[in-house]
mmCIF file of C-alpha atoms in Angstrom:
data_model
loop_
_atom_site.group_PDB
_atom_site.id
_atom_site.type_symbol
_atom_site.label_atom_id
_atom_site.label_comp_id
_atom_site.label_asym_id
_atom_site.label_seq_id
_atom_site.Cartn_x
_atom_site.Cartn_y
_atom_site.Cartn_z
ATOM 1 C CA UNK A 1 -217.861 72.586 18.256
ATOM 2 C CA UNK A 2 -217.265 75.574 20.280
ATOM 3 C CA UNK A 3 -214.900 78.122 19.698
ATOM 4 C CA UNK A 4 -212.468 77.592 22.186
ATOM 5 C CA UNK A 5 -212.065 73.970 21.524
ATOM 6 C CA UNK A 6 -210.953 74.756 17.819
ATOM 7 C CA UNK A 7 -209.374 78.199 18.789
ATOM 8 C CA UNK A 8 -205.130 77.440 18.621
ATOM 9 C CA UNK A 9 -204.259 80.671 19.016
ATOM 10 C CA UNK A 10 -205.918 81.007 22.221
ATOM 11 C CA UNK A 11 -204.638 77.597 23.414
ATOM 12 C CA UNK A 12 -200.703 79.096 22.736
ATOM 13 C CA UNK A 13 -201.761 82.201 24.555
ATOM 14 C CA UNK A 14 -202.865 80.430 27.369
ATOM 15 C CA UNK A 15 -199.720 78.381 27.371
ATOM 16 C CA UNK A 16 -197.360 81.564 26.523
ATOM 17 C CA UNK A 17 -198.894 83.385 30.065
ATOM 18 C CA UNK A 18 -197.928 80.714 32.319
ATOM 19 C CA UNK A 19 -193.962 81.080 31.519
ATOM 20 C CA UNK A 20 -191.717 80.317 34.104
ATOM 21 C CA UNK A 21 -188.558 81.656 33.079
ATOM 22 C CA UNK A 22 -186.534 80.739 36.153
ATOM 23 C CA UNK A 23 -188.268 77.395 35.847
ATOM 24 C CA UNK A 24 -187.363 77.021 32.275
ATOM 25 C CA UNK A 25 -184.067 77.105 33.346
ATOM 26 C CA UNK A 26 -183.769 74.396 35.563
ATOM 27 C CA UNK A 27 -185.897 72.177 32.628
ATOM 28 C CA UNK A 28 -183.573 73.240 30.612
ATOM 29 C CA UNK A 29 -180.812 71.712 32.094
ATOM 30 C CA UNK A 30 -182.718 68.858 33.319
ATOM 31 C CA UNK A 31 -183.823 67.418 29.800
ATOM 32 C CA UNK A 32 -180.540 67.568 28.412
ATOM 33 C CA UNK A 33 -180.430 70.810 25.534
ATOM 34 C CA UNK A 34 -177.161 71.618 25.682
ATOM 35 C CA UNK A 35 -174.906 71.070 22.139
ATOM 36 C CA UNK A 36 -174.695 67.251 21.688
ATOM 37 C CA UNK A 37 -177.297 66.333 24.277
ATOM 38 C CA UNK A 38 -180.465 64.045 23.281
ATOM 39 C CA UNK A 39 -182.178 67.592 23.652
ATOM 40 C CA UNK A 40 -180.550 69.684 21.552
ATOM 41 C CA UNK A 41 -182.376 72.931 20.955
ATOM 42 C CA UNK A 42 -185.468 72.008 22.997
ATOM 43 C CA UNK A 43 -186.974 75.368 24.443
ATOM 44 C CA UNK A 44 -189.106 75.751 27.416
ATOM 45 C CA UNK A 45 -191.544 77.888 28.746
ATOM 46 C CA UNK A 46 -191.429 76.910 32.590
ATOM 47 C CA UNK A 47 -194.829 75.258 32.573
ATOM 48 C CA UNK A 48 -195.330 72.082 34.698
ATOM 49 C CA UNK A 49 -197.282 69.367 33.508
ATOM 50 C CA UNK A 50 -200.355 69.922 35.420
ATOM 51 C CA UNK A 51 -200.346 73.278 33.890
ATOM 52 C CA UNK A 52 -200.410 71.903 30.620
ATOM 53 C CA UNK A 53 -203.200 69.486 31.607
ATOM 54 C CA UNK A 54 -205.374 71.656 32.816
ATOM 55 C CA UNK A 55 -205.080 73.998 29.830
ATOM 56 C CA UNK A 56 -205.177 70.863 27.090
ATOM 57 C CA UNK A 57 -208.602 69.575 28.866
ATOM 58 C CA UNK A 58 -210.338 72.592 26.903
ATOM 59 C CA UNK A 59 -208.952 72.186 23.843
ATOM 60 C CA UNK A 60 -209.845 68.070 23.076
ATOM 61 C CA UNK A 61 -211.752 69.468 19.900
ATOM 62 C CA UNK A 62 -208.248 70.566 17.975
ATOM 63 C CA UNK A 63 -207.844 69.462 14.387
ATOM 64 C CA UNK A 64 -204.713 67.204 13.937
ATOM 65 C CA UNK A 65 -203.589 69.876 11.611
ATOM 66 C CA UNK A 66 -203.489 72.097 14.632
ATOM 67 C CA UNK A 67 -201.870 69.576 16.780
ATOM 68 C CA UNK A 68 -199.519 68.961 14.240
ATOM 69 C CA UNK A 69 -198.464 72.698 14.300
ATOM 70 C CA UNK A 70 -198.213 72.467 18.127
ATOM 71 C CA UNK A 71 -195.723 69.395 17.253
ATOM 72 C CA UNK A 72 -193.418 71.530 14.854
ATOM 73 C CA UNK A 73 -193.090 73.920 17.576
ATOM 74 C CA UNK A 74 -189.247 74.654 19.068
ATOM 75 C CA UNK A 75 -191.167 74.902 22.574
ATOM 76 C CA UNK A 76 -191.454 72.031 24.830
ATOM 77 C CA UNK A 77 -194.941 72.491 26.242
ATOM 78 C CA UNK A 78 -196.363 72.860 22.735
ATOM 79 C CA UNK A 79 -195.614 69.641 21.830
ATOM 80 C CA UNK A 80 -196.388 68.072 25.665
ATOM 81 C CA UNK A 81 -200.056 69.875 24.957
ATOM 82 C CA UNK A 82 -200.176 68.400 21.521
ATOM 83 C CA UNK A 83 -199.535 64.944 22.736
ATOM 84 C CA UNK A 84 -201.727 65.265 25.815
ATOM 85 C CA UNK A 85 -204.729 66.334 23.931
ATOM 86 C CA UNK A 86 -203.848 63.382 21.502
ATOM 87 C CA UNK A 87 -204.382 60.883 24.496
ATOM 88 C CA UNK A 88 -207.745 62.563 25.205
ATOM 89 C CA UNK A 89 -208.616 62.872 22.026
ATOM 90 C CA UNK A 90 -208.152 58.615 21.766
ATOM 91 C CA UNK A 91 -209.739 58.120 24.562
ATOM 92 C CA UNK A 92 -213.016 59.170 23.697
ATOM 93 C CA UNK A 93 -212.550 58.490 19.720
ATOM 94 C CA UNK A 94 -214.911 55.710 18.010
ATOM 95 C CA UNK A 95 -213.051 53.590 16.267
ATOM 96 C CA UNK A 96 -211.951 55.599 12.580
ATOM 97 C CA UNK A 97 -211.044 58.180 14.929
ATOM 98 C CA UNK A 98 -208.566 56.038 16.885
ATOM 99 C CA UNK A 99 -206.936 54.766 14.000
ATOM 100 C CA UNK A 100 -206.574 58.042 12.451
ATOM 101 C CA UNK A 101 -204.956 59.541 15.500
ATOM 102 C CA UNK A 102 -202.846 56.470 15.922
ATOM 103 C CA UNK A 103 -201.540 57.050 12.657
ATOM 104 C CA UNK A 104 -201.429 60.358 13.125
ATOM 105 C CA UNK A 105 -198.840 60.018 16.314
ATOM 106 C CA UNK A 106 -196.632 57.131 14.144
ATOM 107 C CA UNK A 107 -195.852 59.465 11.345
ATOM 108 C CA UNK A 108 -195.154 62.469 13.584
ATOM 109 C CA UNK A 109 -192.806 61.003 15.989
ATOM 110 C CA UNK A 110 -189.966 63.323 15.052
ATOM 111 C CA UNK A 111 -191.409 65.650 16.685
ATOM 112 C CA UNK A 112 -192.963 63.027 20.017
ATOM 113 C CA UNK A 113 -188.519 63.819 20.570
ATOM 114 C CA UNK A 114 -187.887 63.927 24.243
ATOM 115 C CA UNK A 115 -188.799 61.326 27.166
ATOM 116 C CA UNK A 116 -191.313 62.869 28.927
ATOM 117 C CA UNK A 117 -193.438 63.109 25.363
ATOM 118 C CA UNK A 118 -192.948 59.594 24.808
ATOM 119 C CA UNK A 119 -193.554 58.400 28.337
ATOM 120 C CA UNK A 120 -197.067 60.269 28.999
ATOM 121 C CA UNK A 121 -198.251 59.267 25.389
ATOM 122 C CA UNK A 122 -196.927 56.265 23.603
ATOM 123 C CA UNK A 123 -198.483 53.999 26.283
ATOM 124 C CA UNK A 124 -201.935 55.229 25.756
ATOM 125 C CA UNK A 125 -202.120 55.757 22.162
ATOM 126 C CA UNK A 126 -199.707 52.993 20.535
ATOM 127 C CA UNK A 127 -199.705 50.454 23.175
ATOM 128 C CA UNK A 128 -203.525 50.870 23.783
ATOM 129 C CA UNK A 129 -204.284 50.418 19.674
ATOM 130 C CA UNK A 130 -202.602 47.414 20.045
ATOM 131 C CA UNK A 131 -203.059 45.830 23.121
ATOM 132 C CA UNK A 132 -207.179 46.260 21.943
ATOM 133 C CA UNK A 133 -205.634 44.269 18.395
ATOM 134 C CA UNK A 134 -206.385 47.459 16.297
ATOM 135 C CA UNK A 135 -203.346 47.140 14.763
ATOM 136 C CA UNK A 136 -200.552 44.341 14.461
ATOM 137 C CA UNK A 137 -197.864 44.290 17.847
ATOM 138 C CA UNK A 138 -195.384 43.095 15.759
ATOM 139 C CA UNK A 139 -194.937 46.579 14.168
ATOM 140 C CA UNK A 140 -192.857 47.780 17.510
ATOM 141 C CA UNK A 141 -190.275 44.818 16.430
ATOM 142 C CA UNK A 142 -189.852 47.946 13.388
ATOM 143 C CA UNK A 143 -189.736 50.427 15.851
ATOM 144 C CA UNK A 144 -187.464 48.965 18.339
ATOM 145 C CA UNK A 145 -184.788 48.760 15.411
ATOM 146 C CA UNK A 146 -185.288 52.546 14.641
ATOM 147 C CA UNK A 147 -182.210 54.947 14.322
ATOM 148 C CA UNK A 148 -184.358 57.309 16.214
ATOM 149 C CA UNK A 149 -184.153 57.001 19.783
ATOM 150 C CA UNK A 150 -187.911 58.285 20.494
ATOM 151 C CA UNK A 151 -189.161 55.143 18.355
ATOM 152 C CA UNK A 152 -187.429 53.019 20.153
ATOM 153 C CA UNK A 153 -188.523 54.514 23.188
ATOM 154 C CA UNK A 154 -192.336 54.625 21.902
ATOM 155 C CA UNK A 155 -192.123 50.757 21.441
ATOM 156 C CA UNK A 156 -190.846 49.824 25.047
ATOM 157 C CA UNK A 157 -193.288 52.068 26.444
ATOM 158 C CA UNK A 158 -196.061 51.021 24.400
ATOM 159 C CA UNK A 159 -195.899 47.602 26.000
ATOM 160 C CA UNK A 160 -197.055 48.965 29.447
ATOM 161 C CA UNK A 161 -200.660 48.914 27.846
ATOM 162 C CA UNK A 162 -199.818 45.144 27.553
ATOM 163 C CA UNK A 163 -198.291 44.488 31.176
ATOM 164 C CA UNK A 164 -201.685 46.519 32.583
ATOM 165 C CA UNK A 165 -203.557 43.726 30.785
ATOM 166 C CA UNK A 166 -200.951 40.793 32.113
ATOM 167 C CA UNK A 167 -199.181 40.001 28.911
ATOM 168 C CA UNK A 168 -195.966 40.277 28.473
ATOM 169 C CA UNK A 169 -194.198 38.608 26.235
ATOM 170 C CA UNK A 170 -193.478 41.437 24.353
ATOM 171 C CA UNK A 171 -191.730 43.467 26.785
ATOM 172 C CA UNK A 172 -189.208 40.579 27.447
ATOM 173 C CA UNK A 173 -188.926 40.119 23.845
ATOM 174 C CA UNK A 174 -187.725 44.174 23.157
ATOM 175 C CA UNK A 175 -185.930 43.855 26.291
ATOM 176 C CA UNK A 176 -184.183 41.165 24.881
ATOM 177 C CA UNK A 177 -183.198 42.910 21.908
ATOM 178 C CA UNK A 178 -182.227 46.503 23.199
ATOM 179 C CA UNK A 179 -180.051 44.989 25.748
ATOM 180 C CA UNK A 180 -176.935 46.479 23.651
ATOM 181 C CA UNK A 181 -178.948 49.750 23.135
ATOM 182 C CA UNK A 182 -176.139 52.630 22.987
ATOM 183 C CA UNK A 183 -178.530 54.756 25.016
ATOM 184 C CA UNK A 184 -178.954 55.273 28.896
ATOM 185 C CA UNK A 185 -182.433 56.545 28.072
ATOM 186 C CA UNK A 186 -183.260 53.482 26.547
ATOM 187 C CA UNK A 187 -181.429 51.539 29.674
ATOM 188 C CA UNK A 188 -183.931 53.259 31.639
ATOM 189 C CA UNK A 189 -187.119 52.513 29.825
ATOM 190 C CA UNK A 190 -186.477 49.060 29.361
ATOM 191 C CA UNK A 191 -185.584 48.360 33.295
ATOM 192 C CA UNK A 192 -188.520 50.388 33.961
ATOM 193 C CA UNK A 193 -190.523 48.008 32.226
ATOM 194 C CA UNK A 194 -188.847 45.051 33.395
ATOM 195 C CA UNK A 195 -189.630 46.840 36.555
ATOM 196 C CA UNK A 196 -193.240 46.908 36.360
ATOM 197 C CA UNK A 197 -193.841 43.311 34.804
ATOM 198 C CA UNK A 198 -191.892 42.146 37.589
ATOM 199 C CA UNK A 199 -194.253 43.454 40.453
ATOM 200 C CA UNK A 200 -197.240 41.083 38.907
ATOM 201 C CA UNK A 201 -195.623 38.642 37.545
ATOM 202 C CA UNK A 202 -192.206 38.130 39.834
ATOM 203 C CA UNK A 203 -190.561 34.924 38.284
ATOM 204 C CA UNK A 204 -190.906 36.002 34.797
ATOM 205 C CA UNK A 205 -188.670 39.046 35.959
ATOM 206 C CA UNK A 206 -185.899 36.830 37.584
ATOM 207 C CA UNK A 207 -186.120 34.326 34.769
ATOM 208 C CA UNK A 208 -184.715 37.049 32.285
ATOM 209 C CA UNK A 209 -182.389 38.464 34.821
ATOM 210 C CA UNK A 210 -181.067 35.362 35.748
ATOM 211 C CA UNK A 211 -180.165 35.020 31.895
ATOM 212 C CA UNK A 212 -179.397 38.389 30.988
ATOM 213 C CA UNK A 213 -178.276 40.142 34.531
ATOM 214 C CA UNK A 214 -174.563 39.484 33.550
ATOM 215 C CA UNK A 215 -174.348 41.694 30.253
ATOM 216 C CA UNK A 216 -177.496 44.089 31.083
ATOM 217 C CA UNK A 217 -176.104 47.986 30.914
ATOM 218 C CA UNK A 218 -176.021 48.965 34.644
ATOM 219 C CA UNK A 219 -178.758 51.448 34.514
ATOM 220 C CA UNK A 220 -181.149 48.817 33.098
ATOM 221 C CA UNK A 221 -180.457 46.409 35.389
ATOM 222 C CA UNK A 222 -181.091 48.878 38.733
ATOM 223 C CA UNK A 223 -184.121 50.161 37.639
ATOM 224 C CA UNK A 224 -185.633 46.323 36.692
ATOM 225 C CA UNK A 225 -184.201 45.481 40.476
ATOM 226 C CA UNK A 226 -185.630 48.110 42.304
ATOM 227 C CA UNK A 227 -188.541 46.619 43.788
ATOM 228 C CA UNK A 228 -186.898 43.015 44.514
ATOM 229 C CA UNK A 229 -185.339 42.224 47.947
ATOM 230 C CA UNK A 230 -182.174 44.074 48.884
ATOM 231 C CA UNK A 231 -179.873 40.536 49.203
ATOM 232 C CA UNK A 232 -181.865 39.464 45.490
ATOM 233 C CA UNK A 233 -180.668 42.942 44.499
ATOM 234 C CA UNK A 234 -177.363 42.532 45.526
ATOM 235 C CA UNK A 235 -177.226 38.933 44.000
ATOM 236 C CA UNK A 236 -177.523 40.385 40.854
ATOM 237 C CA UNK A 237 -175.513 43.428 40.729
ATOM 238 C CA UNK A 238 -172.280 40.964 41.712
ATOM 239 C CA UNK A 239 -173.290 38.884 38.520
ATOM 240 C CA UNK A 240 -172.850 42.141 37.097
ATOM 241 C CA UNK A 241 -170.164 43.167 38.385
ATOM 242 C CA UNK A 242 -168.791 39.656 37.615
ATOM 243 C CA UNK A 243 -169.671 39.732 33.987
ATOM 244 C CA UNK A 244 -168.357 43.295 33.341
#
């Protein structure tokens, strides 16, 4: 292995020269870190993502202990790099490898604690373990109960691995149970998903809204319309509107 793929010190240099400060500000305020916010004490260095990509595609050889200092880190784009490397890591693991990262990425998801984490990861390492049946689905129905927003989030997102492959029954089946989720992040993920099962498979979309529409959370409900018709939209935001 060469020395830069196992080098983490070099890695958080990398990252460190690429601050942004007035660009940290604006992320700042963007992913919610204020007192009370689902970001509380999240600090950023400014990077954007395709920073962090191009800097994580030289460090794939990084122990998981590394990765799971880069996880403990207060700084954003530590953990983003941690979690990206994770998905490349997977992606060209053999099978022992996979499970062990998958593992890895359940037990650590504390730290997997803001959206854009979740969103760029859980589909690729949870959902594709078990969308390939290296692990049992019904282990999101755990997640998607969690106290922890993230895990909640990981499980609706790891279903996107399942929609790709044109099964979906458990993305209706978490939608169906977060629709009294507390939390607009979760409103979004799960419309979002309703979203994207409902551009290939259209009817099983309006099936569940014409059930659920009435006492979806607003949010939810826009972003699973989206891509419909504007007078199908509108049908359903005056059930809403009805059932509020």
């Amino acid at each position: 292995m060469s020395q830069i793929c196992s080098n983490l010190p070099k890695l958080v240099a990398e990252l460190e020269a690429c601050q942004d400060c007035k660009q940290a500000r604006v992320l700042q305020r963007f992913f919610k870190t204020g007192k009370g916010e689902y970001g509380e004490g999240d600090l950023f260095w400014g990077l954007r993502v395709s920073q962090i990509r191009a800097i994580a595609k030289h460090y794939l050889g990084l122990s998981l202990e590394d990765l799971g200092i880069l996880l403990a880190s207060a700084v954003h784009e530590k953990r983003a790099c941690a979690v990206i490397i994770m998905v490349g890591q997977y992606q060209k693991a053999d099978l022992p490898a996979k499970q062990k990262i998958y593992d890895f990425y359940l037990a650590h998801t504390h730290w997997i604690n803001n959206w854009d984490l979740v969103d760029i990861s859980a589909p690729h390492i949870v959902g594709e373990h078990l969308v390939k049946k290296l692990a049992d689905p019904k282990m999101l129905f755990r997640l998607v109960k969690s106290k922890l927003l993230w895990e909640r989030r990981i499980a609706m997102l790891a279903t996107f691995a399942f929609i790709k492959q044109g099964q979906y029954k458990l993305t209706l089946d978490l939608a169906e149970l977060l629709l009294n989720d507390p939390h607009d992040l979760m409103h979004k993920a799960t419309g979002w998903m309703l979203r994207e099962m409902g551009k290939r498979q259209e009817d099983l979309l309006l099936d569940f809204l014409d059930q659920y529409a009435a006492q979806m959370p607003r949010v939810m409900l826009r972003y699973a319309i989206e891509k419909l018709p504007q007078e199908v939209r509108q049908g359903y935001l005056g059930k809403k509107s009805v059932g509020s």
